[in-house]
Each structure stands twice: as C-alpha cells, then as structure tokens.
Amino acid sequence: MHDEVKSAALNPYHMAVQQFELAADKLNLSEDMREILRQPKRELTVNFPVRLDNGRIKTFTGYRVQHNVNRGPAKGGIRYGPDVTLDEVKALAMWMAWKTAVVGIPFGGAKGGVICDPKKMSPAELERLTRRYATEISIIIGPRSDIPAPDVNTNSQVMAWIMDTYSMHEGFSSPAVVTGKPLSIGGSEGRNDATATGVLFVTRQAAKRIGMPLQGARVSIQGFGNAGSIAARLFHNEGCKIVALSDTRGGIYNESGLEPSSVLRHKQEQGSVVGYHRAQAIGVHDALEVPCDILIPAATEGVITATNADRVLARIIAEAANGPTTPEADEILFKKNVVVIPDILANAGGVTVSYFEWVQDIQSFFWNVEEITQKLEVIMNRSFAAVAEKADQYSCNMRLAANMLAISRVAEATQVRGIYP
Ligand code: NAD
C-alpha cells in the first residue's frame, strides 16, 4: 500500500477547473464565456435537523449544486458520506454538465450530497434524513428543473423516498423528479447495469482502436459497489479475466482470475472483498498497480496521481468513477501511451439511461431492456467515435478531446440563448 497516495491533498473542484481551463485554452474560449462556464449557476447549502433513534436531534449539512443549465434541466446524483464537501459537489456538478453534453442528452449538470455516515445510521434514520433533505432542496429540484439520481452510498430506496416526499408536497405522484427509482414506481429497465454497461461499450471501442482483444484481457477494478461489482460481472461475461478487486478495507488478487459472483456473495456476507479465500490479499491502493490490461477505477476521486501514475501497468483505463485521475497523472499516462477513457464519457451510461427513465416517466410509456440497451449502445459508440476523432485531430488525450467537445456544446447553447435581460 502506498500511503502517500492516500494522503495526497486533492481538491476536486480545483482539478475540475484545471481540466476546464485546458479545454478552454484549446478552444480559444473568450474570458467572458469562461467566467460563465467555470462556476456553478446555483449552490444551495442546507442545515437541517433529524431525529435519531436514541431521541437525540442531530443537525446535518447537505448541498445541491447546479452547474450550467442552458442545455436543459439540471441532472446529477446525490451522495452520502462523512467526507462530502461543497467543493467536491461543485466539481461533480461541473463534470455532469460536460457529461450530458458529451453524450448529447438535453440536461445541464448538478450534484448533491449530505455529510453523514450512512454505515452508522439505521434505515429509519436514513429515511428521515433523506425525506428532510429532499424537502430542503425541493425549492430547486423538480421534473422540469433538476432531477437527482443515486450516487455513492445512495440507492433506489433513497430515490423512492425522495420521489414520495416530493409527491406528497405536490399532492400527486411525480415519478420524473428522480431517476434510478425502483421499477414499481417508474424506474427503467437496465438502469442498474447502465453505468457498467456503458463502460463495457466504450472499452470495446478503445480495445478495438489499439488492436487488443477483450477475450482473456486482464482487468483490475478499484471499488466493488454499484458500478464496480456490475462491471466485474459484465467484463467477466465478455471473456475478460478479473485479476484484482478492492474496496475501502483492502483488495484481492488472483492472476488466474476471480469469479465476480462468488466475490459478491462473500462481500454480501462479510461486508468487504477482503478475506475472499481464492485470492491473495493486497493493499487498498494496489488494485491500481497490479499487472493488468484494463484498469477500471470505480471508487472515488483523485486516486491516480503524479505519485502513482508511473506504476500503472494497464493499457486502457476506463474511468467508471468520477474524477479518479489528476491532470498531472493524465500527462504521465498520455506519455506512456495509456488510453484513458475519461469519466465524462466512460461512465455516461448511467446518466444516459437516467435520461431514458425520465423520458419514459414523462410519456408514461415504458421500453423493454433490449430497447434500452440498444439505444444506450448507439449513444455510447457515437460519443466514443466523436471523442476519438477529436483526440486524433488535436493529437491530444481523450479527456481533453471530450472536454473540448462538451464545453463547446455548452458554450454554443449559452451563446445562442443570449444574455438575459
Ligand atoms: P458505491 O458506493 O456503490 O461503491 C463505491 C465502492 O468503492 C465501494 O465498494 C467502496 O468500498 C469503494 N471505495 C471507496 N473508496 C475507496 C478507496 N479509496 N479504495 C478502494 N475502494 C474504495 O458507489 P458507486 O455508485 O459504485 O460509484 C462509484 C463511482 O462511480 C463514483 O465515483 C461515482 O460518482 C461513479 N459513478 C457511479 C454511477 C452509478 O450509476 N452508480 C454513475 C456514474 C458514475
């Protein structure tokens, strides 16, 4: 384990702005336009009391940030965690604005978060916290204004509580206010697997580009939650060998390949991948550095840095997580010829199927999983091709290319709408 990686002091918002400036320079964006696009449109901070099971009343802090909304309503997940900060939420909202633009779906960017430790809270406490937070942010969320979704430590149950709370205030059911809901209340087929499915679609394209067969390719995944565990299953089904998996407690490695469904059962019983018997134990950050062909960071921001980028052995990095690679690490990886499929493209399958869910809720007519997957593949492949073309045109990495494509689309929408009044 490399402690220096863990302790690297990274501010995700500074990182997001740095990435933005690189693309803005290349696009020759005017300073006036940069000022508009570089900061969020709205930042809402809410402090709200929640009754705990022991009778105490604890005040929590939450955020909802909307980045640019010139291309459509704001869209983005809500995360719960002890380390959530406003700067993290601002960065994630900005990345959402670029993500929806890079895949060409009509949304702006948003993100929300609550500082809490969900692992130490009962389901009843989490429900009360969620309903109160939903009420606090209901002044800016809504099916036509800002549509939340699950993110780290939130899930379809949390979305159901938000949908119910919002609907109670409206006086009628309003399924389109959130995505990632259970199927029984207007969720979409394919939403659960969407992020990982999108990661697989773009990785197929990247592998084709460098002439690497996916059959037998060695895959290492950091993070074994929603995105990571499903990616493990899908890449395993694709014929890849899953050589390493990790979570916050540590990692496991087997050069002959791990069986994702069996590791998932172990995790469900033990709460971690750690202790899985048919593997060697590795440190919490080692999944990033094991010998592999494809690395999928699927945990959190700022994990691939100037300190460890040189030790990454993969040929392709498919960023299921948001913001896993720092700008300094990007440069090192580009020089090493590592293909980094940037987060705003690689993990856009989630928001794309969220868009399908919102469309289905609004039209009250639902598609089957085959239709969803087919539509998702068209969008992911088209977006990959557009980003790859731009990267070739400018001889740059795919992050810069994706940001240029996305930012130019948002800038164009901002320009054509004009400045009010
Ligand atoms: P999750 O909470 O379900 O899973 C996160 C996993 O990462 C857990 O297994 C956790 O133990 C592990 N983890 C956290 N910090 C770690 C660390 N430092 N080292 C190793 N493991 C660590 O969350 P998720 O929904 O799977 O999201 C993971 C990432 O993917 C986030 O960056 C999120 O923003 C991004 N993402 C998720 C979706 C989605 O649909 N779930 C969509 C787009 C992007």
Coordinates of C-alpha atoms and ligand atoms in Angstrom, one line a residue:
M1 CA 0.0 0.0 0.0
H2 CA 1.2 3.5 -0.8
D3 CA 0.3 5.9 1.9
E4 CA 1.4 8.9 0.0
V5 CA -1.4 8.3 -2.5
K6 CA -4.0 8.2 0.3
S7 CA -2.8 11.4 1.9
A8 CA -2.5 13.4 -1.3
A9 CA -4.4 16.6 -0.6
L10 CA -6.6 17.0 -3.7
N11 CA -9.4 19.5 -4.2
P12 CA -11.7 18.0 -6.8
Y13 CA -13.1 21.5 -7.7
H14 CA -9.6 22.8 -8.4
M15 CA -9.0 19.7 -10.5
A16 CA -12.2 20.2 -12.5
V17 CA -11.4 23.9 -13.1
Q18 CA -7.9 23.0 -14.2
Q19 CA -9.3 20.5 -16.7
F20 CA -11.8 23.1 -17.8
E21 CA -9.1 25.7 -18.5
L22 CA -7.0 23.3 -20.5
A23 CA -10.0 22.7 -22.9
A24 CA -11.0 26.4 -22.9
D25 CA -7.4 27.3 -23.9
K26 CA -7.5 24.8 -26.8
L27 CA -11.0 26.1 -27.8
N28 CA -9.8 29.8 -27.6
L29 CA -12.8 30.5 -25.5
S30 CA -13.3 34.2 -24.6
E31 CA -12.7 35.2 -20.9
D32 CA -16.4 36.3 -20.7
M33 CA -17.6 32.8 -21.6
R34 CA -15.0 31.2 -19.3
E35 CA -16.4 33.2 -16.4
I36 CA -19.9 31.9 -17.1
L37 CA -18.9 28.3 -17.6
R38 CA -16.3 27.8 -14.9
Q39 CA -18.6 28.3 -11.9
P40 CA -21.9 26.8 -10.9
K41 CA -25.1 28.6 -11.6
R42 CA -26.5 27.8 -8.1
E43 CA -25.1 26.4 -4.9
L44 CA -27.6 25.6 -2.2
T45 CA -26.4 24.6 1.3
V46 CA -28.9 23.3 3.8
N47 CA -28.6 22.6 7.5
F48 CA -31.4 20.6 8.8
P49 CA -32.4 18.6 12.0
V50 CA -33.1 14.9 12.0
R51 CA -34.5 12.9 14.9
L52 CA -32.2 9.9 15.7
D53 CA -33.4 6.6 17.1
N54 CA -32.0 7.4 20.5
G55 CA -34.2 10.5 20.8
R56 CA -31.3 13.0 20.0
I57 CA -31.8 15.6 17.3
K58 CA -28.8 16.0 15.1
T59 CA -28.3 18.8 12.6
F60 CA -26.9 17.7 9.2
T61 CA -25.4 19.7 6.3
G62 CA -26.3 19.0 2.7
Y63 CA -25.7 20.6 -0.7
R64 CA -27.3 20.8 -4.1
V65 CA -25.3 22.4 -6.8
Q66 CA -26.5 23.2 -10.4
H67 CA -23.8 23.9 -12.9
N68 CA -24.8 25.2 -16.4
V69 CA -28.5 24.5 -17.3
N70 CA -28.6 26.1 -20.8
R71 CA -29.0 22.7 -22.5
G72 CA -31.8 21.5 -20.3
P73 CA -32.8 20.7 -16.7
A74 CA -30.0 20.0 -14.2
K75 CA -29.2 16.4 -13.7
G76 CA -27.0 14.6 -11.3
G77 CA -26.7 12.2 -8.4
I78 CA -26.8 12.6 -4.6
R79 CA -24.1 11.1 -2.4
Y80 CA -23.9 10.5 1.3
G81 CA -20.7 10.3 3.2
P82 CA -18.7 11.7 6.1
D83 CA -16.2 13.4 3.8
V84 CA -18.6 15.1 1.4
T85 CA -17.6 18.8 0.8
L86 CA -19.1 21.6 -1.1
D87 CA -16.0 21.7 -3.4
E88 CA -16.5 18.0 -4.2
V89 CA -20.1 18.6 -5.1
K90 CA -19.3 21.6 -7.2
A91 CA -16.7 19.6 -9.2
L92 CA -19.1 16.7 -9.7
A93 CA -21.9 19.1 -10.9
M94 CA -19.4 20.6 -13.4
W95 CA -18.5 17.2 -14.7
M96 CA -22.2 16.3 -15.0
A97 CA -22.7 19.4 -17.3
W98 CA -19.9 18.2 -19.5
K99 CA -21.0 14.6 -19.4
T100 CA -24.6 15.2 -20.5
A101 CA -23.1 17.4 -23.3
V102 CA -20.5 14.9 -24.5
V103 CA -23.2 12.2 -25.0
G104 CA -25.6 14.8 -26.4
I105 CA -28.6 14.4 -24.0
P106 CA -30.6 17.5 -23.1
F107 CA -29.6 18.1 -19.5
G108 CA -27.4 20.5 -17.6
G109 CA -25.2 19.4 -14.6
A110 CA -26.0 19.0 -11.0
K111 CA -24.9 17.1 -7.9
G112 CA -26.0 16.8 -4.3
G113 CA -24.5 15.5 -1.1
V114 CA -25.1 15.1 2.6
I115 CA -22.4 14.9 5.2
C116 CA -23.3 11.8 7.2
D117 CA -22.1 8.4 7.9
P118 CA -24.8 6.1 6.4
K119 CA -23.0 3.0 7.6
K120 CA -23.6 4.1 11.2
M121 CA -27.3 5.0 10.7
S122 CA -30.4 2.8 10.9
P123 CA -32.7 2.5 7.9
A124 CA -35.3 4.6 9.8
E125 CA -32.7 7.4 10.4
L126 CA -31.6 7.3 6.8
E127 CA -35.3 7.6 5.7
R128 CA -35.9 10.6 8.0
L129 CA -32.6 12.3 6.8
T130 CA -33.5 11.7 3.1
R131 CA -37.0 13.0 3.5
R132 CA -35.9 16.1 5.3
Y133 CA -33.0 16.7 2.9
A134 CA -35.4 16.2 -0.1
T135 CA -37.8 18.8 1.4
E136 CA -35.0 21.3 2.0
I137 CA -33.8 21.0 -1.7
S138 CA -37.3 20.8 -3.1
I139 CA -37.1 24.6 -3.7
I140 CA -34.8 23.8 -6.6
I141 CA -35.4 20.2 -7.7
G142 CA -38.3 19.0 -9.9
P143 CA -39.0 17.1 -13.1
R144 CA -38.6 20.2 -15.2
S145 CA -35.8 21.9 -13.2
D146 CA -33.4 19.4 -11.5
I147 CA -33.6 15.6 -11.4
P148 CA -31.5 13.8 -8.8
A149 CA -30.2 10.2 -9.1
P150 CA -28.3 7.7 -6.9
D151 CA -24.5 8.1 -6.3
V152 CA -22.1 6.9 -3.7
N153 CA -23.9 5.5 -0.7
T154 CA -27.4 6.2 -2.1
N155 CA -29.6 3.7 -4.0
S156 CA -33.1 3.1 -5.5
Q157 CA -34.7 3.1 -2.0
V158 CA -33.3 6.5 -1.3
M159 CA -34.7 7.7 -4.7
A160 CA -38.1 6.2 -3.8
W161 CA -38.1 8.2 -0.5
I162 CA -37.2 11.4 -2.4
M163 CA -39.9 10.7 -5.1
D164 CA -42.5 10.0 -2.3
T165 CA -41.6 13.1 -0.3
Y166 CA -41.7 15.4 -3.4
S167 CA -45.0 13.8 -4.5
M168 CA -46.6 14.3 -1.0
H169 CA -45.8 18.0 -1.3
E170 CA -47.2 18.2 -4.8
G171 CA -50.4 16.3 -4.0
F172 CA -49.9 13.8 -6.9
S173 CA -47.3 11.2 -7.9
S174 CA -44.3 12.8 -9.7
P175 CA -42.1 9.9 -10.8
A176 CA -39.9 12.1 -13.2
V177 CA -38.5 14.0 -10.2
V178 CA -35.7 11.4 -9.7
T179 CA -34.1 8.6 -11.7
G180 CA -32.7 5.3 -10.5
K181 CA -36.0 4.5 -8.8
P182 CA -37.4 1.0 -8.3
L183 CA -39.2 -0.4 -11.3
S184 CA -42.5 -0.5 -9.4
I185 CA -42.7 3.3 -9.3
G186 CA -41.5 4.3 -12.7
G187 CA -37.9 3.2 -12.8
S188 CA -36.3 2.0 -16.0
E189 CA -35.3 -1.4 -17.1
G190 CA -31.5 -1.5 -17.5
R191 CA -30.8 1.4 -15.1
N192 CA -28.9 -0.8 -12.5
D193 CA -26.4 -2.1 -15.0
A194 CA -26.3 1.1 -17.2
T195 CA -23.1 2.6 -15.9
A196 CA -21.1 -0.6 -16.1
T197 CA -22.7 -1.5 -19.5
G198 CA -21.6 1.9 -20.8
V199 CA -18.1 1.3 -19.5
L200 CA -18.1 -2.0 -21.4
F201 CA -19.3 -0.5 -24.6
V202 CA -16.6 2.2 -24.7
T203 CA -13.9 -0.2 -23.6
R204 CA -14.8 -2.4 -26.5
Q205 CA -14.2 0.6 -28.8
A206 CA -11.0 1.5 -27.1
A207 CA -9.6 -2.0 -27.3
K208 CA -10.5 -2.2 -31.0
R209 CA -8.6 1.1 -31.5
I210 CA -5.4 -0.4 -30.1
G211 CA -6.0 -3.9 -31.5
M212 CA -6.3 -5.6 -28.1
P213 CA -8.8 -8.5 -27.9
L214 CA -11.1 -8.3 -24.9
Q215 CA -11.1 -12.1 -24.7
G216 CA -8.6 -13.0 -22.0
A217 CA -7.7 -9.4 -21.2
R218 CA -6.8 -8.9 -17.5
V219 CA -9.0 -6.4 -15.7
S220 CA -8.4 -4.8 -12.3
I221 CA -11.2 -2.9 -10.6
Q222 CA -10.9 -0.4 -7.7
G223 CA -14.2 -0.2 -5.8
F224 CA -16.7 -3.0 -5.6
G225 CA -20.0 -1.1 -5.3
N226 CA -22.8 -0.4 -7.8
A227 CA -20.5 0.5 -10.7
G228 CA -17.5 -1.8 -9.9
S229 CA -19.3 -5.0 -9.0
I230 CA -21.5 -4.9 -12.1
A231 CA -18.5 -4.0 -14.3
A232 CA -16.8 -7.1 -12.8
R233 CA -19.7 -9.3 -13.9
L234 CA -20.1 -7.8 -17.3
F235 CA -16.3 -7.9 -18.2
H236 CA -16.2 -11.4 -16.9
N237 CA -19.1 -12.4 -19.1
E238 CA -17.2 -10.7 -22.0
G239 CA -14.4 -13.2 -21.6
C240 CA -12.0 -10.9 -19.6
K241 CA -10.1 -12.2 -16.6
I242 CA -10.8 -10.2 -13.4
V243 CA -7.5 -10.3 -11.7
A244 CA -8.0 -7.7 -8.9
L245 CA -10.8 -6.2 -6.9
S246 CA -10.8 -3.8 -4.0
D247 CA -12.9 -1.8 -1.6
T248 CA -12.2 0.6 1.3
R249 CA -10.9 -2.2 3.5
G250 CA -8.4 -3.7 1.0
G251 CA -8.0 -5.7 -2.1
I252 CA -7.8 -9.2 -3.5
Y253 CA -5.7 -10.5 -6.4
N254 CA -5.6 -13.7 -8.4
E255 CA -3.6 -13.8 -11.7
S256 CA -5.7 -16.8 -12.9
G257 CA -8.9 -14.7 -12.5
L258 CA -11.6 -14.2 -9.8
E259 CA -15.2 -15.2 -10.1
P260 CA -17.2 -12.0 -9.6
S261 CA -20.5 -13.6 -8.5
S262 CA -18.6 -15.6 -5.8
V263 CA -16.8 -12.5 -4.6
L264 CA -20.1 -10.6 -4.5
R265 CA -21.6 -13.3 -2.2
H266 CA -18.5 -13.1 0.0
K267 CA -18.9 -9.3 0.1
Q268 CA -22.6 -9.6 1.0
E269 CA -21.8 -11.9 3.9
Q270 CA -18.6 -10.2 5.2
G271 CA -19.1 -6.6 4.1
S272 CA -15.9 -6.5 2.1
V273 CA -14.0 -8.3 -0.6
V274 CA -11.2 -8.8 2.0
G275 CA -10.8 -12.3 3.2
Y276 CA -12.1 -13.9 0.0
H277 CA -10.3 -17.3 0.1
R278 CA -9.4 -18.0 -3.5
A279 CA -7.1 -14.9 -3.8
Q280 CA -4.1 -13.2 -2.4
A281 CA -4.6 -10.2 -0.1
I282 CA -3.4 -6.8 -1.5
G283 CA -3.3 -3.3 -0.1
V284 CA -6.2 -0.8 -0.5
H285 CA -4.5 1.1 -3.4
D286 CA -2.7 -1.9 -5.0
A287 CA -5.6 -2.7 -7.5
L288 CA -4.4 0.4 -9.4
E289 CA -0.9 -1.0 -9.8
V290 CA -1.3 -4.8 -10.4
P291 CA -0.3 -6.2 -13.8
C292 CA -3.4 -5.9 -16.0
D293 CA -4.5 -4.7 -19.4
I294 CA -7.6 -2.8 -18.4
L295 CA -7.9 -0.8 -15.2
I296 CA -11.3 0.4 -14.0
P297 CA -11.3 2.9 -11.2
A298 CA -14.8 2.6 -9.7
A299 CA -14.4 4.2 -6.3
T300 CA -13.7 7.8 -5.8
E301 CA -11.8 11.0 -7.0
G302 CA -8.1 11.7 -7.1
V303 CA -6.7 8.1 -6.8
I304 CA -4.4 8.1 -9.9
T305 CA -1.9 10.9 -9.2
A306 CA 1.6 12.1 -10.2
T307 CA 2.8 9.8 -7.4
N308 CA 1.5 6.5 -8.7
A309 CA 0.7 7.1 -12.4
D310 CA 4.1 5.7 -13.4
R311 CA 3.3 2.5 -11.6
V312 CA 0.0 1.9 -13.6
L313 CA 0.6 -1.1 -15.8
A314 CA -2.7 -1.1 -17.7
R315 CA -3.0 -0.2 -21.4
I316 CA -6.6 1.1 -21.1
I317 CA -8.0 3.0 -18.1
A318 CA -11.8 3.1 -18.2
E319 CA -13.0 5.6 -15.6
A320 CA -16.2 4.3 -14.1
A321 CA -15.6 6.7 -11.1
N322 CA -15.8 10.4 -11.5
G323 CA -12.5 12.3 -11.3
P324 CA -10.2 9.4 -10.5
T325 CA -7.2 10.8 -12.4
T326 CA -5.5 14.2 -11.7
P327 CA -4.4 16.4 -14.5
E328 CA -0.7 15.7 -13.7
A329 CA -1.3 12.0 -13.9
D330 CA -3.1 12.5 -17.2
E331 CA 0.1 13.9 -18.7
I332 CA 2.2 11.0 -17.4
L333 CA -0.3 8.4 -18.7
F334 CA -0.5 10.1 -22.2
K335 CA 3.3 9.9 -22.5
K336 CA 3.2 6.2 -21.5
N337 CA 0.6 5.7 -24.3
V338 CA -2.1 4.6 -21.9
V339 CA -5.6 5.1 -23.3
V340 CA -7.6 6.9 -20.6
I341 CA -11.3 6.8 -21.4
P342 CA -12.4 9.8 -19.4
D343 CA -15.1 9.7 -16.8
I344 CA -17.5 12.0 -18.6
L345 CA -17.5 9.5 -21.5
A346 CA -16.8 6.2 -19.8
N347 CA -19.4 6.4 -17.1
A348 CA -22.1 8.3 -19.0
G349 CA -24.2 5.1 -19.5
G350 CA -25.7 5.8 -16.1
V351 CA -27.0 9.3 -16.9
T352 CA -28.0 8.2 -20.4
V353 CA -30.3 5.5 -19.1
S354 CA -31.5 8.0 -16.4
Y355 CA -32.4 10.2 -19.4
F356 CA -34.4 7.3 -20.8
E357 CA -36.1 6.8 -17.4
W358 CA -37.1 10.5 -17.3
V359 CA -38.4 10.3 -20.9
Q360 CA -40.4 7.1 -20.1
D361 CA -41.9 8.7 -16.9
I362 CA -42.9 11.8 -18.8
Q363 CA -44.5 9.9 -21.7
S364 CA -45.9 7.2 -19.3
F365 CA -44.8 4.5 -21.8
F366 CA -42.0 2.1 -21.0
W367 CA -39.4 0.3 -23.1
N368 CA -38.0 -3.2 -22.5
V369 CA -34.4 -3.9 -21.6
E370 CA -33.4 -4.8 -25.2
E371 CA -34.6 -1.4 -26.4
I372 CA -32.8 0.4 -23.6
T373 CA -29.5 -1.5 -24.2
Q374 CA -29.7 -0.9 -28.0
K375 CA -30.4 2.8 -27.6
L376 CA -27.5 3.1 -25.0
E377 CA -25.1 1.3 -27.3
V378 CA -25.9 3.7 -30.1
I379 CA -25.2 6.7 -27.9
M380 CA -22.0 5.4 -26.3
N381 CA -20.5 4.3 -29.6
R382 CA -21.4 7.5 -31.3
S383 CA -19.9 9.6 -28.4
F384 CA -16.7 7.5 -28.3
A385 CA -16.2 7.9 -32.0
A386 CA -16.7 11.7 -31.8
V387 CA -14.2 12.0 -28.9
A388 CA -11.7 9.7 -30.6
E389 CA -11.9 11.8 -33.8
K390 CA -11.3 15.0 -31.8
A391 CA -8.3 13.4 -30.0
D392 CA -6.8 12.4 -33.3
Q393 CA -7.5 15.8 -34.8
Y394 CA -5.7 17.6 -32.0
S395 CA -3.2 14.9 -31.1
C396 CA -4.4 15.1 -27.5
N397 CA -5.6 12.7 -24.9
M398 CA -9.3 11.7 -24.8
R399 CA -10.1 13.8 -21.7
L400 CA -9.1 17.0 -23.3
A401 CA -10.9 15.9 -26.5
A402 CA -14.1 15.0 -24.5
N403 CA -14.0 18.3 -22.6
M404 CA -13.5 20.3 -25.7
L405 CA -16.4 18.6 -27.4
A406 CA -18.6 19.0 -24.3
I407 CA -17.6 22.6 -23.4
S408 CA -18.0 23.8 -27.0
R409 CA -21.6 22.4 -27.0
V410 CA -22.4 24.1 -23.6
A411 CA -20.8 27.3 -24.8
E412 CA -22.8 27.3 -28.0
A413 CA -26.1 26.8 -26.1
T414 CA -25.1 29.6 -23.8
Q415 CA -24.2 31.9 -26.7
V416 CA -27.3 31.2 -28.8
R417 CA -29.6 31.8 -25.8
G418 CA -28.0 35.1 -25.2
I419 CA -27.5 37.1 -22.0
Y420 CA -30.7 37.9 -20.1
P421 CA -32.0 40.6 -19.9
Ligands
NAD1 P1 -20.8 2.7 -4.3 O1 -20.9 3.4 -3.0 O2 -21.8 1.7 -4.6 O3 -19.4 1.9 -4.4 C1 -18.1 2.5 -4.2 C2 -17.1 1.4 -3.9 O4 -15.8 2.0 -3.8 C3 -17.3 0.7 -2.6 O5 -17.1 -0.7 -2.8 C4 -16.3 1.3 -1.7 O6 -15.9 0.4 -0.7 C5 -15.2 1.5 -2.6 N1 -14.2 2.6 -2.3 C6 -14.4 3.8 -1.8 N2 -13.2 4.5 -1.6 C7 -12.3 3.6 -2.0 C8 -10.9 3.6 -2.0 N3 -10.2 4.7 -1.7 N4 -10.2 2.5 -2.4 C9 -10.9 1.4 -2.8 N5 -12.2 1.3 -2.8 C10 -12.9 2.3 -2.4 O7 -20.7 3.8 -5.4 P2 -20.9 3.7 -7.0 O8 -22.3 4.2 -7.3 O9 -20.5 2.4 -7.5 O10 -20.0 4.9 -7.5 C11 -18.6 4.7 -7.6 C12 -18.0 5.8 -8.5 O11 -18.6 5.7 -9.8 C13 -18.2 7.2 -8.0 O12 -17.1 8.0 -8.4 C14 -19.5 7.6 -8.7 O13 -19.6 9.0 -8.8 C15 -19.2 7.0 -10.1 N6 -20.4 6.8 -10.9 C16 -21.4 5.9 -10.5 C17 -22.5 5.8 -11.3 C18 -23.6 4.8 -10.9 O14 -24.6 4.7 -11.7 N7 -23.6 4.1 -9.8 C19 -22.7 6.5 -12.4 C20 -21.6 7.4 -12.8 C21 -20.5 7.5 -12.0

